[in-house]
PDB file of C-alpha atoms in Angstrom:
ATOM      1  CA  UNK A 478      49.924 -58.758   2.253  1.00 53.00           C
ATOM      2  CA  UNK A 479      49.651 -60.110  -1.226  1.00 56.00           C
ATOM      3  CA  UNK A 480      47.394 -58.692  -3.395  1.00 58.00           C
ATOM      4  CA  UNK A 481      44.549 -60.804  -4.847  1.00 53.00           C
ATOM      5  CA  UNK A 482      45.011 -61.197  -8.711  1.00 56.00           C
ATOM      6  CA  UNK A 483      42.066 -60.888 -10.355  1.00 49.00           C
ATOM      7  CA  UNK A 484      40.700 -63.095 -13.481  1.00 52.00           C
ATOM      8  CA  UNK A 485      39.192 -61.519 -17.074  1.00 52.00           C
ATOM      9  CA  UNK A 486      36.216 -59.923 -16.590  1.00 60.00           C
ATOM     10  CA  UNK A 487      35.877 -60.064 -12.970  1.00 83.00           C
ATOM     11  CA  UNK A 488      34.514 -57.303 -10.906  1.00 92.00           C
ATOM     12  CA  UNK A 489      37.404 -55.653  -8.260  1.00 95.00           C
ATOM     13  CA  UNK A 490      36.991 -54.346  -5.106  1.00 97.00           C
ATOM     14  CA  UNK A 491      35.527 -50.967  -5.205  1.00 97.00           C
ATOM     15  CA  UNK A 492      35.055 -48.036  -3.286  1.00 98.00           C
ATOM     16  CA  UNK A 493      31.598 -45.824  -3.460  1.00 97.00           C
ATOM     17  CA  UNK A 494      32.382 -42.369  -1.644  1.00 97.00           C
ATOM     18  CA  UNK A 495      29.211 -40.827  -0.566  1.00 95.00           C
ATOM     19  CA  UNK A 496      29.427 -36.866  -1.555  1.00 92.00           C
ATOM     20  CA  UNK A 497      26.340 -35.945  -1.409  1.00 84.00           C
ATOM     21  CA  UNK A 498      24.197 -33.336   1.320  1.00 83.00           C
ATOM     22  CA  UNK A 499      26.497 -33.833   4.416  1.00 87.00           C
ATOM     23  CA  UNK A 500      29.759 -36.059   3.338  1.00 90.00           C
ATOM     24  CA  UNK A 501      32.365 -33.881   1.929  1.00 88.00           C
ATOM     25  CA  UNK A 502      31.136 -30.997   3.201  1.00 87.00           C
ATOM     26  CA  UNK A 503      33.899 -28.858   4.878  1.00 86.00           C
ATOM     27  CA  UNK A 504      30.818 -27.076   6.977  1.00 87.00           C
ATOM     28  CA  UNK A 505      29.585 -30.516   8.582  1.00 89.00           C
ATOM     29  CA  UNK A 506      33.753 -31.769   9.317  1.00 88.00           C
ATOM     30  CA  UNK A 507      35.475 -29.005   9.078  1.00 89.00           C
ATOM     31  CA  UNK A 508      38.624 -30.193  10.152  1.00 88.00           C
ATOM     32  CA  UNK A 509      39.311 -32.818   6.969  1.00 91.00           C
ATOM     33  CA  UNK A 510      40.440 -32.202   3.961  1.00 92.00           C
ATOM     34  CA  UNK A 511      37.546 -33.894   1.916  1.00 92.00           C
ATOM     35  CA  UNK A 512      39.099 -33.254  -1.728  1.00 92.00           C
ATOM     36  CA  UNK A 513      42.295 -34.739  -0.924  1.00 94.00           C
ATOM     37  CA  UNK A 514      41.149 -37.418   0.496  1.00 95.00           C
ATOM     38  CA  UNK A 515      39.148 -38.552  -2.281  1.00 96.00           C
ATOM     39  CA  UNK A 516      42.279 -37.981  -4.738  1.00 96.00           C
ATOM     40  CA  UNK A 517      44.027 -40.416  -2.626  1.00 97.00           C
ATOM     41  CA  UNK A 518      41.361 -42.598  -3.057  1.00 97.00           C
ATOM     42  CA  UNK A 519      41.813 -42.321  -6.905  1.00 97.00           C
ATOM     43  CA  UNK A 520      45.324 -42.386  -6.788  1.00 97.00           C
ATOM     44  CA  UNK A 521      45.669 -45.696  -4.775  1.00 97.00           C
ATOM     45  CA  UNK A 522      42.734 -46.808  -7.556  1.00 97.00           C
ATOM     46  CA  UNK A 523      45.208 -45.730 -10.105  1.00 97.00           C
ATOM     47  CA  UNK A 524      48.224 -47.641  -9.112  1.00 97.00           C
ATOM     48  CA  UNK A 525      46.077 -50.571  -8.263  1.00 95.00           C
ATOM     49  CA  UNK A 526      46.412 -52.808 -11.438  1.00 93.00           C
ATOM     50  CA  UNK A 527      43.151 -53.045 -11.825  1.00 93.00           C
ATOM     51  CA  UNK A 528      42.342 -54.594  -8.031  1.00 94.00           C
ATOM     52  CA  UNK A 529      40.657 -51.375  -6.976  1.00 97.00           C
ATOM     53  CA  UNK A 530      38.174 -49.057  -8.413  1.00 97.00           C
ATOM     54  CA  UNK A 531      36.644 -45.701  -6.904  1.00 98.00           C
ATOM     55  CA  UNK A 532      33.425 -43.906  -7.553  1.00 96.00           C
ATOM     56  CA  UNK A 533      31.162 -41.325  -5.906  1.00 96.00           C
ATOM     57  CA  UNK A 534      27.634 -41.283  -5.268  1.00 95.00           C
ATOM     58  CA  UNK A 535      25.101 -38.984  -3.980  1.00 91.00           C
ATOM     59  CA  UNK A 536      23.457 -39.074  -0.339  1.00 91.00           C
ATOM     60  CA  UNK A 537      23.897 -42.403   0.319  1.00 92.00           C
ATOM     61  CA  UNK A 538      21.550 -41.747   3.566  1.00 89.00           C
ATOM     62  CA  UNK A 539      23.557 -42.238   6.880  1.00 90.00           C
ATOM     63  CA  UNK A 540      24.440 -38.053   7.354  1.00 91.00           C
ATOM     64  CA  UNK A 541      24.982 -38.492  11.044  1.00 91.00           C
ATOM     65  CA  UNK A 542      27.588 -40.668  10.482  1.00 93.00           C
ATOM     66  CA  UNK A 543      29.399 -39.058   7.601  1.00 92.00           C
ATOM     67  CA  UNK A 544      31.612 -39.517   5.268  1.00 94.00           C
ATOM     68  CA  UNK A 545      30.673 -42.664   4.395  1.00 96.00           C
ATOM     69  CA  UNK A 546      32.514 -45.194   2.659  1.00 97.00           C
ATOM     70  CA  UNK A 547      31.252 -48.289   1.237  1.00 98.00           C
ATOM     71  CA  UNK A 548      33.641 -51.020   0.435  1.00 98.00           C
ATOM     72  CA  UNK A 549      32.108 -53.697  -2.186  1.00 98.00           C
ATOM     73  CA  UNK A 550      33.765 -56.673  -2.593  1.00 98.00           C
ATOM     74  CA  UNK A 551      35.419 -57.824  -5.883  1.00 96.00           C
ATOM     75  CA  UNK A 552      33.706 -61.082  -7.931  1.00 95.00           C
ATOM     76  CA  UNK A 553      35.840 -63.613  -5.566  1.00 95.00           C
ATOM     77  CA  UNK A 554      35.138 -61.841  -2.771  1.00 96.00           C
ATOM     78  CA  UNK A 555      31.703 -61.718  -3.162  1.00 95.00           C
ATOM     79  CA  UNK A 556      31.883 -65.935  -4.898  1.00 95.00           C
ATOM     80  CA  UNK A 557      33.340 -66.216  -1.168  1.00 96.00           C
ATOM     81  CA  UNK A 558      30.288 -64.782   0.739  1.00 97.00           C
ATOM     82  CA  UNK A 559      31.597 -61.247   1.306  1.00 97.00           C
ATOM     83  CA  UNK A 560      29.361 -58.388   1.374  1.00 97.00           C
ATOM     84  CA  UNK A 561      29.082 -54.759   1.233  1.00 97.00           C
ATOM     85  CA  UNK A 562      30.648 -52.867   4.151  1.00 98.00           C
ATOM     86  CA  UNK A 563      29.552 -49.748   5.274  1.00 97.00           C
ATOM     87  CA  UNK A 564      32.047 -47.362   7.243  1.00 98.00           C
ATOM     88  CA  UNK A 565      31.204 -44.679   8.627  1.00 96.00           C
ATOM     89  CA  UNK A 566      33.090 -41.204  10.448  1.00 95.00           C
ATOM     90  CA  UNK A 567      35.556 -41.723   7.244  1.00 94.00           C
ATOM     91  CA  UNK A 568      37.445 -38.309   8.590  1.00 93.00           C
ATOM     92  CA  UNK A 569      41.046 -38.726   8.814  1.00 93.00           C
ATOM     93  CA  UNK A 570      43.984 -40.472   7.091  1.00 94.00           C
ATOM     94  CA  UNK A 571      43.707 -43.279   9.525  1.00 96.00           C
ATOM     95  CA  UNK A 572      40.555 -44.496   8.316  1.00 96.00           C
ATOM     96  CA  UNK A 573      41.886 -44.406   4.513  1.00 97.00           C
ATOM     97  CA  UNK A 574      45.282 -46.263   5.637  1.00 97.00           C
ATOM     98  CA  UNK A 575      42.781 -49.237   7.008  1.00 97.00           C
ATOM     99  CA  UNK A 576      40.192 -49.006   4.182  1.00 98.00           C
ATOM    100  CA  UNK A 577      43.221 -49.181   1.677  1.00 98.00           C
ATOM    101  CA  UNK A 578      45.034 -51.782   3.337  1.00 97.00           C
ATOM    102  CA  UNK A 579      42.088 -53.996   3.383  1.00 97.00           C
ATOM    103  CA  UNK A 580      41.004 -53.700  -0.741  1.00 97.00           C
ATOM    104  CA  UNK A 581      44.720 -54.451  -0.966  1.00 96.00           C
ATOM    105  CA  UNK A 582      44.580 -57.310   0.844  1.00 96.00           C
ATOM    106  CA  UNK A 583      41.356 -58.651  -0.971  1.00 96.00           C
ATOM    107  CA  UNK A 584      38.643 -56.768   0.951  1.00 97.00           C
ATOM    108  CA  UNK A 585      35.635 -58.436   1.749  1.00 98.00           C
ATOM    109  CA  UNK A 586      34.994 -62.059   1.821  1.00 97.00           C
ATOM    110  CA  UNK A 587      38.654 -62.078   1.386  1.00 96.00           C
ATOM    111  CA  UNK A 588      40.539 -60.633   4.107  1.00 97.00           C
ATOM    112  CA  UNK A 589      39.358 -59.797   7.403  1.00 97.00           C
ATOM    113  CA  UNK A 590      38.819 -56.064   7.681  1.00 97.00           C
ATOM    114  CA  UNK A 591      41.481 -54.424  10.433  1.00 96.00           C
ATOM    115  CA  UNK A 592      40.122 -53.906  13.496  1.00 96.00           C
ATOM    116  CA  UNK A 593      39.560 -50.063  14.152  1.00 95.00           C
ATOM    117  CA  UNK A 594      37.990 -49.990  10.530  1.00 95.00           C
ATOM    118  CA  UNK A 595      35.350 -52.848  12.287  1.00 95.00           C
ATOM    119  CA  UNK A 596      34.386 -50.881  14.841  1.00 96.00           C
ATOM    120  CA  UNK A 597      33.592 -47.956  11.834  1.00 96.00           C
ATOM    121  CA  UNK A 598      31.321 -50.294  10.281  1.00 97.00           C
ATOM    122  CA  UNK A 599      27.646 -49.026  10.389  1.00 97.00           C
ATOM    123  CA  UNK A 600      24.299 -50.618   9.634  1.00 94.00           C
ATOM    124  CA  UNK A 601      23.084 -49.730   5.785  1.00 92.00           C
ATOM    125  CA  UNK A 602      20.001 -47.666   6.053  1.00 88.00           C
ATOM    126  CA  UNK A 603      16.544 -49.287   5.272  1.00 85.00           C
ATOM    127  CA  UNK A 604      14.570 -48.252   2.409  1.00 69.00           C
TER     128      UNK A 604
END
């Protein structure tokens, strides 16, 4: 996949990690390794060029179906009609693989997100 370039002053792809009451909480999914998954997250941010940024944010509301990830789309992504994707059951490296593979190939309104990470995709809760 080629990566998108993207122009002065234009927004990339990001990555909000919920970390609030229930995601990242090693009592609620014991099994994964929240902390490292989140450096990867950074990391691959790091190395990026400038294509990817990563953030955290409190509850984002969804607890049944955490971790959450939401995947924004950059300025052309969004210019393209792309919107905020919500995944949910972010638990293993899987997940990351797919999530990472599709910012790198333009994420939303870009690329088409991979498959498994579709069926992940969850409903944004309603204020």
């Amino acid at each position: 996949m080629t990566p998108v370039p993207i122009r002065y002053g234009a927004r990339p792809c990001s990555l909000v990690v919920c970390r609030g009451c229930c995601c990242g909480d090693p009592r609620k999914n014991p099994g994964t390794d929240h902390a490292g998954q989140l450096a990867r997250l950074r990391e691959a941010a790091a190395a990026s060029g400038g294509r990817l940024a990563v953030r955290t944010s409190e509850c984002l509301g969804p607890c049944a179906q955490a971790n959450i990830v939401v995947v924004q789309p950059s300025t052309e992504g969004r210019r393209r009609g792309g919107r905020a994707a919500w995944i949910g059951f972010t638990l293993d490296e899987d997940c990351l693989d797919d999530i990472l593979a599709w910012t790198d190939a333009g994420g939303p309104g870009i690329a088409p997100p991979p498959a498994t990470l579709a069926l992940q995709m969850i409903d944004p809760p309603k204020n």
